[in-house]
């Protein structure tokens, strides 16, 4: 079965701390896509990254980095030197190329305190 | 400006009163879909559409209908809303099935 697990329901950190959000996925397919989205308190969903299953290179974008490991079926997201504006709910998602469904995890709420 | 527009953004209605949530995108995207977001459950797909006149069920289609008569529009229809359909609804579109999904701002629906 296709599934995305975000075991961390809520994380609280103090500003400038590094924080890692975990994402573990299950799929029977060799071709798939993984995504991260951010949902700030205002409610909209903001795209952060898309990664296909053939590209295991880690990605860095400013303070954000992603670690994709097929061996452990994980696609973890790290925020370096967190800021209050990073406070949001973060969703990991898996897209099945055959069914076209986008399967979301239940999200991790990150609170960054000043 | 490229965007996905949903209406209404907020709605309170009563059980059994038919309603439609509209969704329109101006990016000429072929793929569109609807999700509902509930606490502790994340986002779950209701219906999706690969192109005009092509729609398919997602994971939670019960109680919903959709249509795709034009490429830009993908309305979500609740024929007889019930309280368990109280939720935050998102419409989304992408250029291709595996592309980045662009989401609307969400429609918060309350069914009394």
Tab-separated table of C-alpha atoms in Angstrom:
chain	number	residue	atom	x	y	z
A	1	UNK	CA	0.000	0.000	0.000
A	2	UNK	CA	1.082	3.542	-0.652
A	3	UNK	CA	1.596	5.412	2.547
A	4	UNK	CA	3.424	8.403	3.993
A	5	UNK	CA	4.236	8.579	7.668
A	6	UNK	CA	5.212	11.713	9.522
A	7	UNK	CA	5.663	10.423	13.024
A	8	UNK	CA	6.362	13.808	14.574
A	9	UNK	CA	3.033	15.451	15.238
A	10	UNK	CA	4.475	18.615	16.713
A	11	UNK	CA	7.965	20.021	17.223
A	12	UNK	CA	8.904	23.101	19.202
A	13	UNK	CA	12.287	24.774	18.931
A	14	UNK	CA	13.860	28.046	19.841
A	15	UNK	CA	14.941	30.367	17.091
A	16	UNK	CA	18.313	29.554	15.497
A	17	UNK	CA	18.102	25.888	16.359
A	18	UNK	CA	18.353	23.344	13.566
A	19	UNK	CA	15.364	21.059	13.178
A	20	UNK	CA	14.695	17.932	11.113
A	21	UNK	CA	11.261	16.810	10.044
A	22	UNK	CA	11.008	13.121	9.299
A	23	UNK	CA	9.148	11.512	6.436
A	24	UNK	CA	8.939	7.793	5.745
A	25	UNK	CA	7.090	6.448	2.755
A	26	UNK	CA	5.873	3.109	1.490
A	27	UNK	CA	5.368	2.260	-2.146
A	28	UNK	CA	5.469	-0.814	-4.304
A	29	UNK	CA	6.710	1.092	-7.316
A	30	UNK	CA	10.192	1.899	-8.548
A	31	UNK	CA	9.088	5.187	-10.097
A	32	UNK	CA	7.492	7.784	-7.869
A	33	UNK	CA	7.724	11.404	-6.799
A	34	UNK	CA	8.092	12.910	-3.364
A	35	UNK	CA	7.045	16.385	-2.289
A	36	UNK	CA	7.184	18.720	0.667
A	37	UNK	CA	4.614	21.447	1.242
A	38	UNK	CA	4.401	24.154	3.871
A	39	UNK	CA	1.136	25.374	5.347
A	40	UNK	CA	1.639	28.612	7.327
A	41	UNK	CA	-0.991	29.843	9.802
A	42	UNK	CA	-2.723	31.699	6.971
A	43	UNK	CA	-3.726	28.298	5.576
A	44	UNK	CA	-2.413	28.187	2.034
A	45	UNK	CA	-0.237	25.335	0.817
A	46	UNK	CA	3.176	26.329	-0.421
A	47	UNK	CA	5.245	24.006	-2.604
A	48	UNK	CA	8.800	23.465	-1.327
A	49	UNK	CA	10.343	20.644	-3.340
A	50	UNK	CA	9.698	17.754	-5.717
A	51	UNK	CA	12.049	14.801	-5.999
A	52	UNK	CA	11.780	11.798	-8.283
A	53	UNK	CA	12.780	8.332	-7.200
A	54	UNK	CA	15.788	8.197	-9.500
A	55	UNK	CA	17.443	11.251	-8.055
A	56	UNK	CA	18.941	10.564	-4.654
A	57	UNK	CA	21.071	13.662	-4.512
A	58	UNK	CA	20.469	15.783	-1.480
A	59	UNK	CA	19.075	19.215	-2.130
A	60	UNK	CA	19.872	22.485	-0.435
A	61	UNK	CA	17.963	25.703	-0.834
A	62	UNK	CA	19.074	28.431	1.510
A	63	UNK	CA	18.353	27.278	5.053
A	64	UNK	CA	16.368	24.300	3.793
A	65	UNK	CA	17.844	20.932	2.915
A	66	UNK	CA	16.393	17.554	2.046
A	67	UNK	CA	17.890	14.126	2.548
A	68	UNK	CA	16.420	11.438	0.297
A	69	UNK	CA	17.426	7.856	1.120
A	70	UNK	CA	15.786	5.061	-0.841
A	71	UNK	CA	17.436	2.414	1.337
A	72	UNK	CA	15.392	3.582	4.318
A	73	UNK	CA	12.441	4.987	2.322
A	74	UNK	CA	12.913	8.354	3.913
A	75	UNK	CA	12.792	11.919	2.673
A	76	UNK	CA	13.702	14.114	5.610
A	77	UNK	CA	13.621	17.888	5.698
A	78	UNK	CA	16.037	19.991	7.721
A	79	UNK	CA	15.745	23.675	8.532
A	80	UNK	CA	19.016	25.229	9.604
A	81	UNK	CA	18.996	28.205	11.975
A	82	UNK	CA	15.223	28.189	12.276
A	83	UNK	CA	13.270	31.427	12.341
A	84	UNK	CA	9.870	32.358	13.716
A	85	UNK	CA	8.566	32.627	10.143
A	86	UNK	CA	9.252	28.920	9.709
A	87	UNK	CA	6.385	28.159	12.078
A	88	UNK	CA	3.904	26.157	10.037
A	89	UNK	CA	2.575	22.707	9.348
A	90	UNK	CA	4.782	20.781	6.953
A	91	UNK	CA	3.442	17.995	4.783
A	92	UNK	CA	5.363	15.272	3.017
A	93	UNK	CA	3.612	13.641	0.064
A	94	UNK	CA	4.092	10.749	-2.346
A	95	UNK	CA	2.843	10.721	-5.904
A	96	UNK	CA	2.193	7.435	-7.595
A	97	UNK	CA	2.928	7.689	-11.320
A	98	UNK	CA	0.456	4.936	-12.171
A	99	UNK	CA	-2.578	6.070	-10.185
A	100	UNK	CA	-1.743	9.791	-10.208
A	101	UNK	CA	-2.800	10.070	-6.604
A	102	UNK	CA	-0.942	12.370	-4.274
A	103	UNK	CA	-0.794	10.800	-0.838
A	104	UNK	CA	-0.057	13.121	2.039
A	105	UNK	CA	1.317	12.415	5.459
A	106	UNK	CA	-0.572	13.776	8.427
A	107	UNK	CA	1.790	16.705	8.766
A	108	UNK	CA	4.220	18.004	11.378
A	109	UNK	CA	3.448	21.237	13.156
A	110	UNK	CA	6.631	23.221	13.749
A	111	UNK	CA	6.621	26.021	16.262
A	112	UNK	CA	9.660	28.255	16.412
A	113	UNK	CA	9.823	30.459	19.485
A	114	UNK	CA	11.842	33.675	19.651
B	1	UNK	CA	-0.797	36.070	-12.145
B	2	UNK	CA	-0.834	32.278	-12.207
B	3	UNK	CA	-3.344	31.038	-9.707
B	4	UNK	CA	-6.006	28.581	-8.647
B	5	UNK	CA	-9.159	30.312	-7.473
B	6	UNK	CA	-11.754	28.725	-5.235
B	7	UNK	CA	-15.143	30.067	-4.229
B	8	UNK	CA	-16.570	30.439	-1.730
B	9	UNK	CA	-13.720	30.705	0.756
B	10	UNK	CA	-16.067	30.262	3.696
B	11	UNK	CA	-19.509	28.718	3.808
B	12	UNK	CA	-21.911	27.630	6.508
B	13	UNK	CA	-24.819	25.541	5.304
B	14	UNK	CA	-27.345	23.036	6.563
B	15	UNK	CA	-27.662	19.323	6.049
B	16	UNK	CA	-29.125	18.397	2.680
B	17	UNK	CA	-28.803	21.729	0.946
B	18	UNK	CA	-26.926	21.201	-2.296
B	19	UNK	CA	-23.839	23.301	-2.790
B	20	UNK	CA	-21.050	23.739	-5.296
B	21	UNK	CA	-17.512	24.880	-4.634
B	22	UNK	CA	-16.011	26.298	-7.779
B	23	UNK	CA	-12.394	25.968	-8.828
B	24	UNK	CA	-10.727	27.706	-11.714
B	25	UNK	CA	-7.097	27.809	-12.856
B	26	UNK	CA	-5.503	30.122	-15.379
B	27	UNK	CA	-2.368	28.104	-16.132
B	28	UNK	CA	-3.798	25.827	-18.832
B	29	UNK	CA	-3.090	22.829	-16.614
B	30	UNK	CA	-4.428	19.461	-17.648
B	31	UNK	CA	-4.449	17.875	-14.201
B	32	UNK	CA	-6.787	19.070	-11.457
B	33	UNK	CA	-7.851	17.576	-8.166
B	34	UNK	CA	-9.744	18.161	-4.937
B	35	UNK	CA	-8.565	17.442	-1.408
B	36	UNK	CA	-10.066	17.762	2.000
B	37	UNK	CA	-8.020	18.515	5.089
B	38	UNK	CA	-9.088	17.296	8.501
B	39	UNK	CA	-7.217	17.472	11.816
B	40	UNK	CA	-5.019	14.447	12.366
B	41	UNK	CA	-5.732	13.072	8.898
B	42	UNK	CA	-3.728	15.394	6.682
B	43	UNK	CA	-4.984	15.962	3.166
B	44	UNK	CA	-6.969	13.294	1.400
B	45	UNK	CA	-7.804	13.253	-2.266
B	46	UNK	CA	-11.491	13.347	-3.183
B	47	UNK	CA	-11.470	13.343	-6.980
B	48	UNK	CA	-9.032	14.119	-9.720
B	49	UNK	CA	-9.129	14.834	-13.430
B	50	UNK	CA	-6.462	14.121	-16.000
B	51	UNK	CA	-8.123	16.253	-18.657
B	52	UNK	CA	-11.458	17.506	-19.927
B	53	UNK	CA	-14.217	14.935	-19.491
B	54	UNK	CA	-11.832	12.584	-17.648
B	55	UNK	CA	-12.382	12.261	-13.904
B	56	UNK	CA	-11.634	9.566	-11.364
B	57	UNK	CA	-12.188	8.867	-7.705
B	58	UNK	CA	-9.584	9.581	-5.102
B	59	UNK	CA	-9.515	8.101	-1.637
B	60	UNK	CA	-12.642	9.699	-0.174
B	61	UNK	CA	-15.144	10.293	-2.992
B	62	UNK	CA	-18.324	9.372	-1.121
B	63	UNK	CA	-20.832	12.201	-1.016
B	64	UNK	CA	-19.089	14.261	-3.697
B	65	UNK	CA	-19.407	14.765	-7.434
B	66	UNK	CA	-17.204	16.576	-9.887
B	67	UNK	CA	-17.283	17.568	-13.523
B	68	UNK	CA	-14.652	18.743	-15.990
B	69	UNK	CA	-16.415	20.280	-18.950
B	70	UNK	CA	-13.740	22.885	-19.520
B	71	UNK	CA	-10.022	22.666	-18.961
B	72	UNK	CA	-9.877	25.569	-16.531
B	73	UNK	CA	-12.803	24.625	-14.262
B	74	UNK	CA	-13.273	21.733	-11.875
B	75	UNK	CA	-16.247	22.279	-9.556
B	76	UNK	CA	-16.885	20.132	-6.493
B	77	UNK	CA	-20.532	19.334	-5.882
B	78	UNK	CA	-22.065	18.212	-2.622
B	79	UNK	CA	-25.544	16.997	-3.568
B	80	UNK	CA	-26.732	16.462	-0.006
B	81	UNK	CA	-24.146	17.736	2.463
B	82	UNK	CA	-23.844	16.115	5.851
B	83	UNK	CA	-21.995	17.265	9.002
B	84	UNK	CA	-19.128	14.825	8.345
B	85	UNK	CA	-18.318	16.862	5.261
B	86	UNK	CA	-17.401	19.811	7.429
B	87	UNK	CA	-13.804	20.355	6.400
B	88	UNK	CA	-11.239	22.543	4.697
B	89	UNK	CA	-11.240	21.898	0.957
B	90	UNK	CA	-8.428	22.541	-1.466
B	91	UNK	CA	-8.451	22.515	-5.224
B	92	UNK	CA	-5.154	21.972	-7.020
B	93	UNK	CA	-3.796	21.809	-10.534
B	94	UNK	CA	-0.585	20.840	-12.284
B	95	UNK	CA	0.742	20.787	-15.810
B	96	UNK	CA	1.206	17.045	-15.713
B	97	UNK	CA	0.283	14.275	-13.355
B	98	UNK	CA	3.665	14.284	-11.643
B	99	UNK	CA	4.311	17.962	-11.652
B	100	UNK	CA	4.211	20.451	-8.852
B	101	UNK	CA	0.689	20.930	-7.594
B	102	UNK	CA	-0.555	24.489	-7.323
B	103	UNK	CA	-3.176	24.842	-4.618
B	104	UNK	CA	-6.038	27.243	-4.207
B	105	UNK	CA	-6.400	29.158	-0.955
B	106	UNK	CA	-8.881	26.697	0.470
B	107	UNK	CA	-12.614	26.702	1.179
B	108	UNK	CA	-13.758	26.193	4.732
B	109	UNK	CA	-17.120	24.475	4.757
B	110	UNK	CA	-19.319	23.942	7.801
B	111	UNK	CA	-22.406	21.753	7.534
B	112	UNK	CA	-24.841	22.103	10.425
